[in-house]
Coordinates of C-alpha atoms in Angstrom, one line a residue:
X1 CA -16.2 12.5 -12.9
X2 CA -13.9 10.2 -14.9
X3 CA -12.4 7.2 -12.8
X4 CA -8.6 8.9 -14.0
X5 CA -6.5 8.8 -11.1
X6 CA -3.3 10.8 -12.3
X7 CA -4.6 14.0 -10.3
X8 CA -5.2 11.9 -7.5
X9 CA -3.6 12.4 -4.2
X10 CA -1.0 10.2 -4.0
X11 CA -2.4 7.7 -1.3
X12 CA -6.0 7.7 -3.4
X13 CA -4.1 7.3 -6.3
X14 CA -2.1 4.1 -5.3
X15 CA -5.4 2.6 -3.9
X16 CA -6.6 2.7 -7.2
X17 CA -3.9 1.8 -9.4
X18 CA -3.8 -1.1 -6.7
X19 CA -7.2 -2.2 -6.8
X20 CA -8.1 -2.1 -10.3
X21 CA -4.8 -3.4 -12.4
X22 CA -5.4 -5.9 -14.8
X23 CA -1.9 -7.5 -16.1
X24 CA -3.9 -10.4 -17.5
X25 CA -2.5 -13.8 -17.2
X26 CA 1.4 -14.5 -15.8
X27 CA 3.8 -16.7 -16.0
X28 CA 7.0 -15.9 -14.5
X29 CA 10.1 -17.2 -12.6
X30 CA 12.1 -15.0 -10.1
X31 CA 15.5 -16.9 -9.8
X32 CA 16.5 -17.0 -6.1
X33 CA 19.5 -14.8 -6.6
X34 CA 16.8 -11.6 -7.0
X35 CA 15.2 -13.1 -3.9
X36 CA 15.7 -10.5 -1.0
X37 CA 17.0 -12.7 1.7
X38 CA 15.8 -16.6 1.7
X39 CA 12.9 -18.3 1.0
X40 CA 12.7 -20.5 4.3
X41 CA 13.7 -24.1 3.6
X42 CA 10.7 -25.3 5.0
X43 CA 8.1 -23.7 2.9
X44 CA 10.1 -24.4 -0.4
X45 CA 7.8 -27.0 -2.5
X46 CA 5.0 -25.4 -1.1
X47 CA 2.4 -22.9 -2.6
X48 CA 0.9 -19.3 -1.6
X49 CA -2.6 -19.5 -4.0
X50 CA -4.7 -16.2 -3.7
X51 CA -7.8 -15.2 -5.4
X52 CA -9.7 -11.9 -6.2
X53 CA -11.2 -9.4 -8.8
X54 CA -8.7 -8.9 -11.6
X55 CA -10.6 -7.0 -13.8
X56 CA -13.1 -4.7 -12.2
X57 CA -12.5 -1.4 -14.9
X58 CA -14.9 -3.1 -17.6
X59 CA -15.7 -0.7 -21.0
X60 CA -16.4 2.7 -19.4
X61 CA -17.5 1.5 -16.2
X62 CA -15.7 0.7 -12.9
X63 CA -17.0 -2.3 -11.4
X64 CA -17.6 -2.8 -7.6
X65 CA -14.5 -5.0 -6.8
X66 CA -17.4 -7.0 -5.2
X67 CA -18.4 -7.9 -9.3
X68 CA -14.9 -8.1 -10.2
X69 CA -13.8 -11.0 -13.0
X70 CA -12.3 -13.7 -10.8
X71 CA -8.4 -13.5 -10.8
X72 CA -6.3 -16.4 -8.9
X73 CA -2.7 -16.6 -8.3
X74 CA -0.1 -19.5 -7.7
X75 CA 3.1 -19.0 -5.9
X76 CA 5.3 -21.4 -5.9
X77 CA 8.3 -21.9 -3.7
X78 CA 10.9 -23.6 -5.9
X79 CA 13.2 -25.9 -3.9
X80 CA 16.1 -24.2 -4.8
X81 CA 15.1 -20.8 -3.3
X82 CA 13.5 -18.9 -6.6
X83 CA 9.3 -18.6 -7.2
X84 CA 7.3 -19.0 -10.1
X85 CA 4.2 -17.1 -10.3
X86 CA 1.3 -18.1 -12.3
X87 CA -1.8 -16.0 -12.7
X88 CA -4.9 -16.6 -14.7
X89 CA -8.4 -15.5 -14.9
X90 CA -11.1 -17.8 -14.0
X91 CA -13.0 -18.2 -17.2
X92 CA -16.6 -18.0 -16.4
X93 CA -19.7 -17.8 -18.1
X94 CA -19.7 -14.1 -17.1
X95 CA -16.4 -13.9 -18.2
X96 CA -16.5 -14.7 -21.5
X97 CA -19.6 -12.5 -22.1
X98 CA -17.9 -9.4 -20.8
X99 CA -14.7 -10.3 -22.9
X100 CA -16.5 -10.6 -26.0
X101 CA -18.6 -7.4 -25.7
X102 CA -15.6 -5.4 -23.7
X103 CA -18.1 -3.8 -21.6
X104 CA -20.5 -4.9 -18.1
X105 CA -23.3 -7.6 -19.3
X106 CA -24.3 -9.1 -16.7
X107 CA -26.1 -7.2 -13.2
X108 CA -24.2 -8.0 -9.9
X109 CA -24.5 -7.3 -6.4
X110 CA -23.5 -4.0 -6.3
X111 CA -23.0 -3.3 -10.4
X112 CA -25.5 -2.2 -13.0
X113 CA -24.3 -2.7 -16.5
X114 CA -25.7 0.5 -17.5
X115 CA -26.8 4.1 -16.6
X116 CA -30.3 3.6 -18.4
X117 CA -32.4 2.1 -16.0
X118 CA -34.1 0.3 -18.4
X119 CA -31.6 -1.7 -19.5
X120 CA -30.3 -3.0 -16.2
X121 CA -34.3 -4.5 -15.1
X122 CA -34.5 -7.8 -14.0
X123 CA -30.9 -9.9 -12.4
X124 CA -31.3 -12.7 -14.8
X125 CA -29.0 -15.2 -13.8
X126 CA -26.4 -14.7 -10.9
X127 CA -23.1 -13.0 -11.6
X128 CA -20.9 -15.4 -10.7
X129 CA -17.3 -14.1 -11.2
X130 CA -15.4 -16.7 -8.5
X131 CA -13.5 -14.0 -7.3
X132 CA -13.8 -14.6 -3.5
X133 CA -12.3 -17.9 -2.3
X134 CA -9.2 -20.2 -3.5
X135 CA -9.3 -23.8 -1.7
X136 CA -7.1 -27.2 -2.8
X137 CA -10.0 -29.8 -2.9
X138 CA -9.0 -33.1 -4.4
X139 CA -7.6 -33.4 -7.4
X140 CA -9.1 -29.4 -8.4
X141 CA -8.8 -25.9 -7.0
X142 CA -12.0 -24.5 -6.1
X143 CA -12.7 -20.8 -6.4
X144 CA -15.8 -19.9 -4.3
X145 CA -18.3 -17.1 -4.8
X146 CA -21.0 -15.7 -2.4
X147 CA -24.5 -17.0 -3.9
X148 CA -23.2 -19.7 -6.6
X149 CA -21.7 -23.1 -6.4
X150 CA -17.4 -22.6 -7.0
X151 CA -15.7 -23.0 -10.3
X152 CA -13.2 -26.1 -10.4
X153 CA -9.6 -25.4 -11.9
X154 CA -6.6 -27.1 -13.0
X155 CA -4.6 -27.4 -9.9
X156 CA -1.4 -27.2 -12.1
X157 CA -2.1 -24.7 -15.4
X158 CA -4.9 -23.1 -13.3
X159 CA -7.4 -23.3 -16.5
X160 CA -10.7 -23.1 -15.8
X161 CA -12.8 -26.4 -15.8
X162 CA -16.6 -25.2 -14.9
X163 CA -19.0 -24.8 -12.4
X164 CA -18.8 -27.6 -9.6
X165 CA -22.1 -28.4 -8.0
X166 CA -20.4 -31.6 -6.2
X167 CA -22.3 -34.1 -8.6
X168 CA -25.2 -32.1 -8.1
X169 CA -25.4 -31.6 -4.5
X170 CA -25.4 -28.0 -4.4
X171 CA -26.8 -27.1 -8.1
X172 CA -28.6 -24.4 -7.7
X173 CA -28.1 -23.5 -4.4
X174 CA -26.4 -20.2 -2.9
X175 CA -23.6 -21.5 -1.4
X176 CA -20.7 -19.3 0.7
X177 CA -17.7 -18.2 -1.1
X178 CA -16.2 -19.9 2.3
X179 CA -15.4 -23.0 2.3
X180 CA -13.4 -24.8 5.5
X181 CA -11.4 -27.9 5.3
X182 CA -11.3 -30.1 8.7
X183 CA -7.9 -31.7 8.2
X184 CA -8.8 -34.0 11.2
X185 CA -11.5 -35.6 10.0
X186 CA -10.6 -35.1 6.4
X187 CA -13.4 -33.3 4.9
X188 CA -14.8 -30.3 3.5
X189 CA -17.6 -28.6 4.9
X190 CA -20.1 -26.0 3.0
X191 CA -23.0 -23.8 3.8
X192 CA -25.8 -22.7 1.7
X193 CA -28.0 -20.3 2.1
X194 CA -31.6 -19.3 0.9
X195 CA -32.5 -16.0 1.6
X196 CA -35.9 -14.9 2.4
X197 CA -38.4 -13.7 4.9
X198 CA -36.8 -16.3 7.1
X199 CA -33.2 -17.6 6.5
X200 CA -32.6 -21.9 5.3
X201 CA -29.3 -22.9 6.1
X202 CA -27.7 -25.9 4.9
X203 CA -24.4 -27.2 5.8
X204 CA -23.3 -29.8 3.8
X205 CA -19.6 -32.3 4.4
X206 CA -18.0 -34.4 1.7
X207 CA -15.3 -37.2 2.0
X208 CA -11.8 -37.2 0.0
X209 CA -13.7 -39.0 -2.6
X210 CA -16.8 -36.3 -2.7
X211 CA -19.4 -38.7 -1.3
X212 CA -22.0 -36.5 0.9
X213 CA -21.4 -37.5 4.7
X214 CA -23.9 -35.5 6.6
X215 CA -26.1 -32.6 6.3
X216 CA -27.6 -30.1 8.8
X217 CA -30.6 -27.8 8.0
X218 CA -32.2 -25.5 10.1
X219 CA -34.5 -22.2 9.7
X220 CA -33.9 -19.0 10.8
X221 CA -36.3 -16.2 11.6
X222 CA -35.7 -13.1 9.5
X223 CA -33.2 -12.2 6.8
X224 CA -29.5 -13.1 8.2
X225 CA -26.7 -12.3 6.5
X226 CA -23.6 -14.7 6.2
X227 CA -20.4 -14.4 4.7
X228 CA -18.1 -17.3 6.5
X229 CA -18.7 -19.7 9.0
X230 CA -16.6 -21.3 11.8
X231 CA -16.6 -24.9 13.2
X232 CA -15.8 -27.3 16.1
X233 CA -15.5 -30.9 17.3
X234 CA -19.7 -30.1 18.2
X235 CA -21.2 -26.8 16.4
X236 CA -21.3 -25.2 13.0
X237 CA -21.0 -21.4 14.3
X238 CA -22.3 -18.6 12.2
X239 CA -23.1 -14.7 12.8
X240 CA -26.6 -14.0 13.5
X241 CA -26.4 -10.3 11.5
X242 CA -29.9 -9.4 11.4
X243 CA -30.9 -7.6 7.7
X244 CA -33.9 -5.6 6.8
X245 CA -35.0 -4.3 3.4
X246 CA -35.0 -0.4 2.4
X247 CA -38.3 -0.9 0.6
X248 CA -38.1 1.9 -1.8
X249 CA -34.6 1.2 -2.8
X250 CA -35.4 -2.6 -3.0
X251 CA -38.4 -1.4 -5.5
X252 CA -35.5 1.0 -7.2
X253 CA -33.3 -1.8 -7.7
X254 CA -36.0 -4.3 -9.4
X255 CA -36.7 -1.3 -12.1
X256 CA -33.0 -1.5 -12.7
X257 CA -32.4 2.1 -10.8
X258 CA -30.3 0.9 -7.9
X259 CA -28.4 -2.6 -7.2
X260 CA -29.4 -5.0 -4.9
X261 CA -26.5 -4.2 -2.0
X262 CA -28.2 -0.9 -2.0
X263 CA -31.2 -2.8 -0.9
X264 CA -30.6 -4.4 2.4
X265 CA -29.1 -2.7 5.7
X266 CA -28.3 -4.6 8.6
X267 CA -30.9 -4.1 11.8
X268 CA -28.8 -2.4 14.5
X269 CA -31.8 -3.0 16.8
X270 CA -31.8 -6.2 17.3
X271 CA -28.8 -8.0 19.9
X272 CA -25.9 -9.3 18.7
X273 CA -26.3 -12.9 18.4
X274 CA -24.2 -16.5 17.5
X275 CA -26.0 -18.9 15.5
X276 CA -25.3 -22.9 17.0
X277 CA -26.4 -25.7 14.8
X278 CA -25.1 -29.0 16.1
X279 CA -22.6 -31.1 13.6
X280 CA -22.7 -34.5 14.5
X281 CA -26.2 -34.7 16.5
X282 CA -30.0 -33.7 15.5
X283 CA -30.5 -31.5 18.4
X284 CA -32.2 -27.5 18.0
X285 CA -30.2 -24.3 16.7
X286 CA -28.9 -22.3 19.6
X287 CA -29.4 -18.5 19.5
X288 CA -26.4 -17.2 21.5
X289 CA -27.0 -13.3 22.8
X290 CA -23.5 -11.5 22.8
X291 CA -22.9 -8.5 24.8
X292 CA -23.6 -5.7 22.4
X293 CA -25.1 -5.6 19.0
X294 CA -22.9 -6.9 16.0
X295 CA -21.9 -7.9 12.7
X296 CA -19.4 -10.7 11.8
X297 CA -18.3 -11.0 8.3
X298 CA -15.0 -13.0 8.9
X299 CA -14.1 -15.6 11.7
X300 CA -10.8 -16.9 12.3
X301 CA -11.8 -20.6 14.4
X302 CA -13.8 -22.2 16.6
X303 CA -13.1 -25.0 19.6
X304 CA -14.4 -26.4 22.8
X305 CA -12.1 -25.9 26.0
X306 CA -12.1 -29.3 28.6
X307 CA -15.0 -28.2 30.4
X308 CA -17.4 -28.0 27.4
X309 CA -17.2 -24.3 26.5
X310 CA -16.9 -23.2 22.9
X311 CA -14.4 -20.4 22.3
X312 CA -14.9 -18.3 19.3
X313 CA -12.4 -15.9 17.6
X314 CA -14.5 -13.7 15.2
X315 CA -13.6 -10.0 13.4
X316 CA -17.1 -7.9 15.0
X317 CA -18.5 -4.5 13.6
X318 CA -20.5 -3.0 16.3
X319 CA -22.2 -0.5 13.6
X320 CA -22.4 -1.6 10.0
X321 CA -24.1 -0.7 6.7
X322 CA -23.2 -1.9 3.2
X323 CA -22.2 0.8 0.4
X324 CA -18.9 2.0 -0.2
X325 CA -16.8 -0.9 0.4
X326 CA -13.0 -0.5 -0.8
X327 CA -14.3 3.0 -1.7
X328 CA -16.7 2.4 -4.2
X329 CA -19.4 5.3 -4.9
X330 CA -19.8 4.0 -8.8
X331 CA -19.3 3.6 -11.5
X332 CA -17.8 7.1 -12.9
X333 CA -15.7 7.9 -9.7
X334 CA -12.4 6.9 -8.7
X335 CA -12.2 4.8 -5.2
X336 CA -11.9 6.7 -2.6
X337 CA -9.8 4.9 0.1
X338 CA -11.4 7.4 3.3
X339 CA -14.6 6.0 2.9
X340 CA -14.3 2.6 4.7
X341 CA -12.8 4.9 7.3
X342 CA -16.0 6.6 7.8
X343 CA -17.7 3.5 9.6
X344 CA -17.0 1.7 12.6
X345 CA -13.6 -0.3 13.0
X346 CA -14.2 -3.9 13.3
X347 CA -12.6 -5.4 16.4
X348 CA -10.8 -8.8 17.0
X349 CA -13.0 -10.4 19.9
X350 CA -12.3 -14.1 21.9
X351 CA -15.6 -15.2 22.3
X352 CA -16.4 -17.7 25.1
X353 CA -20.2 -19.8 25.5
X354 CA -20.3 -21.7 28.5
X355 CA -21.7 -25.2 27.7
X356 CA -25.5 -25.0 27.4
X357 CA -25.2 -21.1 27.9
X358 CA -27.5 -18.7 25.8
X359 CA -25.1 -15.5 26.7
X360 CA -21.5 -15.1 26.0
X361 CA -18.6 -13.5 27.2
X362 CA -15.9 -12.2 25.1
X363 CA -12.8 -9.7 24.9
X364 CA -10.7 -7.8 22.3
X365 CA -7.7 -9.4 21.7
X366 CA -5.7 -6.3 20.1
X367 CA -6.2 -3.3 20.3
X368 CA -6.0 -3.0 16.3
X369 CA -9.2 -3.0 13.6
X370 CA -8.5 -6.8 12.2
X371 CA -9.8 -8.4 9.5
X372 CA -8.2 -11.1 7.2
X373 CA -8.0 -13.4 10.5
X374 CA -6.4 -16.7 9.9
X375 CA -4.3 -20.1 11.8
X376 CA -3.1 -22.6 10.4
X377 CA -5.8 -24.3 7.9
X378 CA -4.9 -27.8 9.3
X379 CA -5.8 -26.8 12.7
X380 CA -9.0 -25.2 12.5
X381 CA -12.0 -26.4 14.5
X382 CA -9.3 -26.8 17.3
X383 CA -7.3 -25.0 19.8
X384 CA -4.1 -23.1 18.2
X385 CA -1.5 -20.9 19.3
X386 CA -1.2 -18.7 16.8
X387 CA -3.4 -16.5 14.7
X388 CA -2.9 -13.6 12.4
X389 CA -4.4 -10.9 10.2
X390 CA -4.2 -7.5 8.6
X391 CA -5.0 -4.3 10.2
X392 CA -4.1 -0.9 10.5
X393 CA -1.4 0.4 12.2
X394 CA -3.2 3.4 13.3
X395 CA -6.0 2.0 15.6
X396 CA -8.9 4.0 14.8
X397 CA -9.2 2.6 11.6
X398 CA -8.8 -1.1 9.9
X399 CA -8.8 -1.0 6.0
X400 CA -7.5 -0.4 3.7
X401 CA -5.0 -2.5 5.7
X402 CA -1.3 -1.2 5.9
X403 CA 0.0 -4.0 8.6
X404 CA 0.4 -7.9 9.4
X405 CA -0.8 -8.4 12.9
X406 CA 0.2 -11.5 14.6
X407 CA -0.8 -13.0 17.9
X408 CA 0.5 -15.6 20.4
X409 CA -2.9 -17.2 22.0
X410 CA -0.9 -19.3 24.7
X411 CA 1.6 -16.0 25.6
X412 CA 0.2 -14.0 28.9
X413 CA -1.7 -11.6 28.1
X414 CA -1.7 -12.8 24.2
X415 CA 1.3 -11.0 23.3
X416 CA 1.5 -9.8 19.6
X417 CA 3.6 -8.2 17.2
X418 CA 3.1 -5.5 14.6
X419 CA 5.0 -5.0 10.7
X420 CA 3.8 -2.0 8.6
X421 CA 4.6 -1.8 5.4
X422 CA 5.9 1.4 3.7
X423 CA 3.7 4.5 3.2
X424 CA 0.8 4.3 0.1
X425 CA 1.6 0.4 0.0
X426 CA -1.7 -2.2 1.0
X427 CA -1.3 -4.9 2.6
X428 CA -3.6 -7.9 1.4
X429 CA -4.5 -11.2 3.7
X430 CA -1.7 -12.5 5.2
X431 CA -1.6 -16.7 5.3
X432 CA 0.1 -18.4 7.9
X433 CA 1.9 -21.6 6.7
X434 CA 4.3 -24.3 8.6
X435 CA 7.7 -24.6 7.6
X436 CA 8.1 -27.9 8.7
X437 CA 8.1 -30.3 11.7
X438 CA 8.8 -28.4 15.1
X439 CA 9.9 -25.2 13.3
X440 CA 7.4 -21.3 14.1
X441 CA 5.1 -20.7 11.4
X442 CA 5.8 -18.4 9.0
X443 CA 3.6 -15.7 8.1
X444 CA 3.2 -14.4 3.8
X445 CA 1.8 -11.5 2.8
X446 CA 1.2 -9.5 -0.4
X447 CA 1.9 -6.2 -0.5
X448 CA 1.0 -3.6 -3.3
X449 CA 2.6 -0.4 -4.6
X450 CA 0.1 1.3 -7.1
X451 CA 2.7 4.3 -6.8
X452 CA 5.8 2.2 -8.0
X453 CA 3.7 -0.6 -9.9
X454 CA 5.0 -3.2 -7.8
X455 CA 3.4 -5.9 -5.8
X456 CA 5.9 -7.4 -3.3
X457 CA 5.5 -10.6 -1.4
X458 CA 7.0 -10.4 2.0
X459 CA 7.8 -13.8 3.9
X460 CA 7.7 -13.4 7.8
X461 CA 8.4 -15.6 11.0
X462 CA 5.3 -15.6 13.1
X463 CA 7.1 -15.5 16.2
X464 CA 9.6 -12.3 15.2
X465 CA 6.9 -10.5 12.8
X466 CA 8.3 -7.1 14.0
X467 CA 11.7 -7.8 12.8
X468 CA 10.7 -7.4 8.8
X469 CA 10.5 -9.8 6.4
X470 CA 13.0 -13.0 5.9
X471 CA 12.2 -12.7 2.4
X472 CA 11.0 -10.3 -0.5
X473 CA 10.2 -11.2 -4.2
X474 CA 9.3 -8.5 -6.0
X475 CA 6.2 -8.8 -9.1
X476 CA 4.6 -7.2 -11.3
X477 CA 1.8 -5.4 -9.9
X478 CA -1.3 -7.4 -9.4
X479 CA -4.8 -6.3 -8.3
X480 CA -5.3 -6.8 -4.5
X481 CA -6.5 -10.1 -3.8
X482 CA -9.5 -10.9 -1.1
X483 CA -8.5 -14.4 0.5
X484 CA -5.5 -17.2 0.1
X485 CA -4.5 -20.4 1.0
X486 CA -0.9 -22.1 1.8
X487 CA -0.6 -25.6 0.2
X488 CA 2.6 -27.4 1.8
X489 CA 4.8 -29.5 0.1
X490 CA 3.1 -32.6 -1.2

């Protein structure tokens, strides 16, 4: 079947016009009299950066947006109301290779550059695309990338500079695409991970200046995925996410007849689980049983409460299995946007460990499927009021997203608010950012139209999310982005 989507049904179609357009690199200003409404005084000199595959439809075969080319963003709130939009592709090594053949070179996660089995054996070196993550470090950007060190860009032109192994620190090493900036202590904190029969984990924090301030290591039994991390005053918190191998589609995939995601599934009989190691203290990893099995692939923060509990806000599949994300089924076939329906809905849970506690307690916070979650970057690893994400409108499902989800922590009964965006148009990450001293956050999502070509972004107040957006600039459509970040004004 070709990947053609013009006999599509019209919400398949837009997912796929959506996910895989390429307009290559940007430069535009919208002038502030073809804003809708008014960009908030408060955000203007600050930034909306997002990052994620911009070219996944490589040759004659469709990438898993997983493998996609790295593709960041800059939007820029000028202070007299308009937004300039600069968009570039991160150059990487991958990059250039596939640009200069036109077609998939290199294997990835869940890609094979070809349908001859032969040709795909062995991985070679790692596909990093930098696709994932887009974090202001220093005097650089940083686009992250699960299983690679990030790749360092011009803050301003946003041209690729290279690799960044942090002097060396992490060469080598399969680091997180995620990685979390404590504003309070002014650092930025990474994990790596090396994958095995048991799991290393190294979590790694680096001054303003890059100098390595501490480390933690510990070993875990068995293969654990992770994905993102969370962090407090006292504990590095990750998912425990038992994996196990599919043996004869591991031994598939090392002949070149299957990809490595097809590989691994995650082990639904063992508990759900929180992995502890402590930050500032050698002390022992605590293995934290939650109430029913899970998988986390996304948290939102961590903190400790007066009385020495640490309160966890995490997205939680109950019943996972990889394949088939964004509607992938390879690389002849059109994405199907009902397949991620087909699997469990990932759930919003507060989850709360009792100091020295090896069970926790937790409850749904909404009654939507939530992913995307995010607060205010400067205040993670401590208590917030206010937290947000994308979700479904329609509660028995979660993506593709079609709604910004907002929630007041401090409100009884955490009171939140729903906006849905028309019909057929996605709904990306939303970012939270602060419009200034003693004014509500404001909430910024990206929305895109695959059936009009458009990709909107949509400015909203945090504390009146169900009254629409304060603000629309309408783009050029864009590919849908994974994950962003708000730089305020300098």
């Amino acid at each position: 079947m070709s990947t053609a989507t013009h006999s599509l049904p019209d919400r398949a179609r837009a997912w796929n016009v959506a996910m895989t357009a390429a307009p290559g690199d940007l430069d535009l200003r919208i002038p502030a009299d073809d804003v809708v409404g008014t960009i908030p005084a408060g955000l203007r000199g600050g930034r909306l950066l997002s990052n994620g595959p911009g070219w996944t439809h490589i040759g004659e075969r469709l990438a898993h947006p997983f493998d996609g080319h790295g593709y960041v963003r800059s939007y820029a709130f000028d202070e007299d109301g308009g937004v300039s939009l600069r968009a570039r592709f991160i150059r990487t090594r991958v990059f250039e290779d596939e640009q200069r053949a036109q077609r998939i070179v290199h294997r990835g996660f869940a890609t094979n550059p070809s349908d001859r089995f032969w040709q795909n054996v062995g991985y070679g070196a790692p596909r990093n695309v930098a696709n994932t993550t887009i974090v202001r470090w220093g005097d650089r950007l940083l686009a992250g990338w699960e299983g690679g060190p990030p790749h360092a860009l011009d803050p301003v032109t946003l041209e690729t500079r290279g690799p960044d192994s942090f002097g060396g620190l992490i060469e080598g090493q399969a680091t997180l695409a995620h990685m979390h900036r404590d504003a309070a202590r002014d650092r930025l904190i990474l994990c790596s991970v090396a994958a095995g029969r048991h799991t290393g984990i190294t979590f790694r924090e680096v001054d303003a200046d890059d100098q390595l301030v501490q480390t933690r290591q510990a070993q875990l039994p068995g293969m654990t995925f992770a994905h993102d991390f969370a962090f407090s005053d006292r504990w590095y918190v990750l998912g425990g996410n038992p994996l196990a191998l599919k043996p004869w589609r591991f031994a598939r995939s090392m002949v070149g007849a299957g990809t490595l995601l097809e590989s691994v599934r995650v082990d639904t009989s063992k508990p759900g689980e929180l992995v502890l190691l402590p930050r500032d203290a050698e002390g022992p990893v605590r293995r934290v049983r939650l109430p029913k099995p899970t998988f986390v692939v996304h948290f939102a923060n961590a903190f400790e409460r007066s009385d020495g509990a640490l309160v966890v806000d995490a997205c939680v599949f109950h019943d996972f299995d990889f394949g088939e994300e964004f509607g992938y089924s390879g690389p002849h076939r059109p994405l199907d946007p009902s397949l991620p329906e087909a699997r469990g809905t990932q759930r919003l849970y507060r989850i709360t460990i009792p100091d020295g506690a090896e069970e926790a307690t937790w409850e749904a916070l909404v009654p939507h499927g939530v992913d995307f979650p995010r607060i205010d970057a400067d205040h993670e690893g401590r208590e917030t009021r206010t937290l947000v994400g994308a979700c479904r409108a329609d509660t028995r499902f979660s993506d593709p997203f079609d709604s910004v989800i907002a929630i007041d922590l401090e409100a009884a009964g955490r009171a939140h608010a729903l906006w849905t965006a028309p019909r057929d148009v996605f709904v990306g990450e939303p970012v939270l950012a602060r419009a200034g001293e003693g004014e509500p956050p404001h909430v910024i999502a990206i929305l895109s139209d695959g059936l009009e070509d458009r990709t909107t972004l949509v400015v909203l107040r945090a504390d009146a999310l169900e009254r629409g957006p304060v603000a629309r600039v309408s783009l050029p459509l864009m590919p849908i982005a994974f994950h962003g970040d708000w730089e305020a004004r300098p």
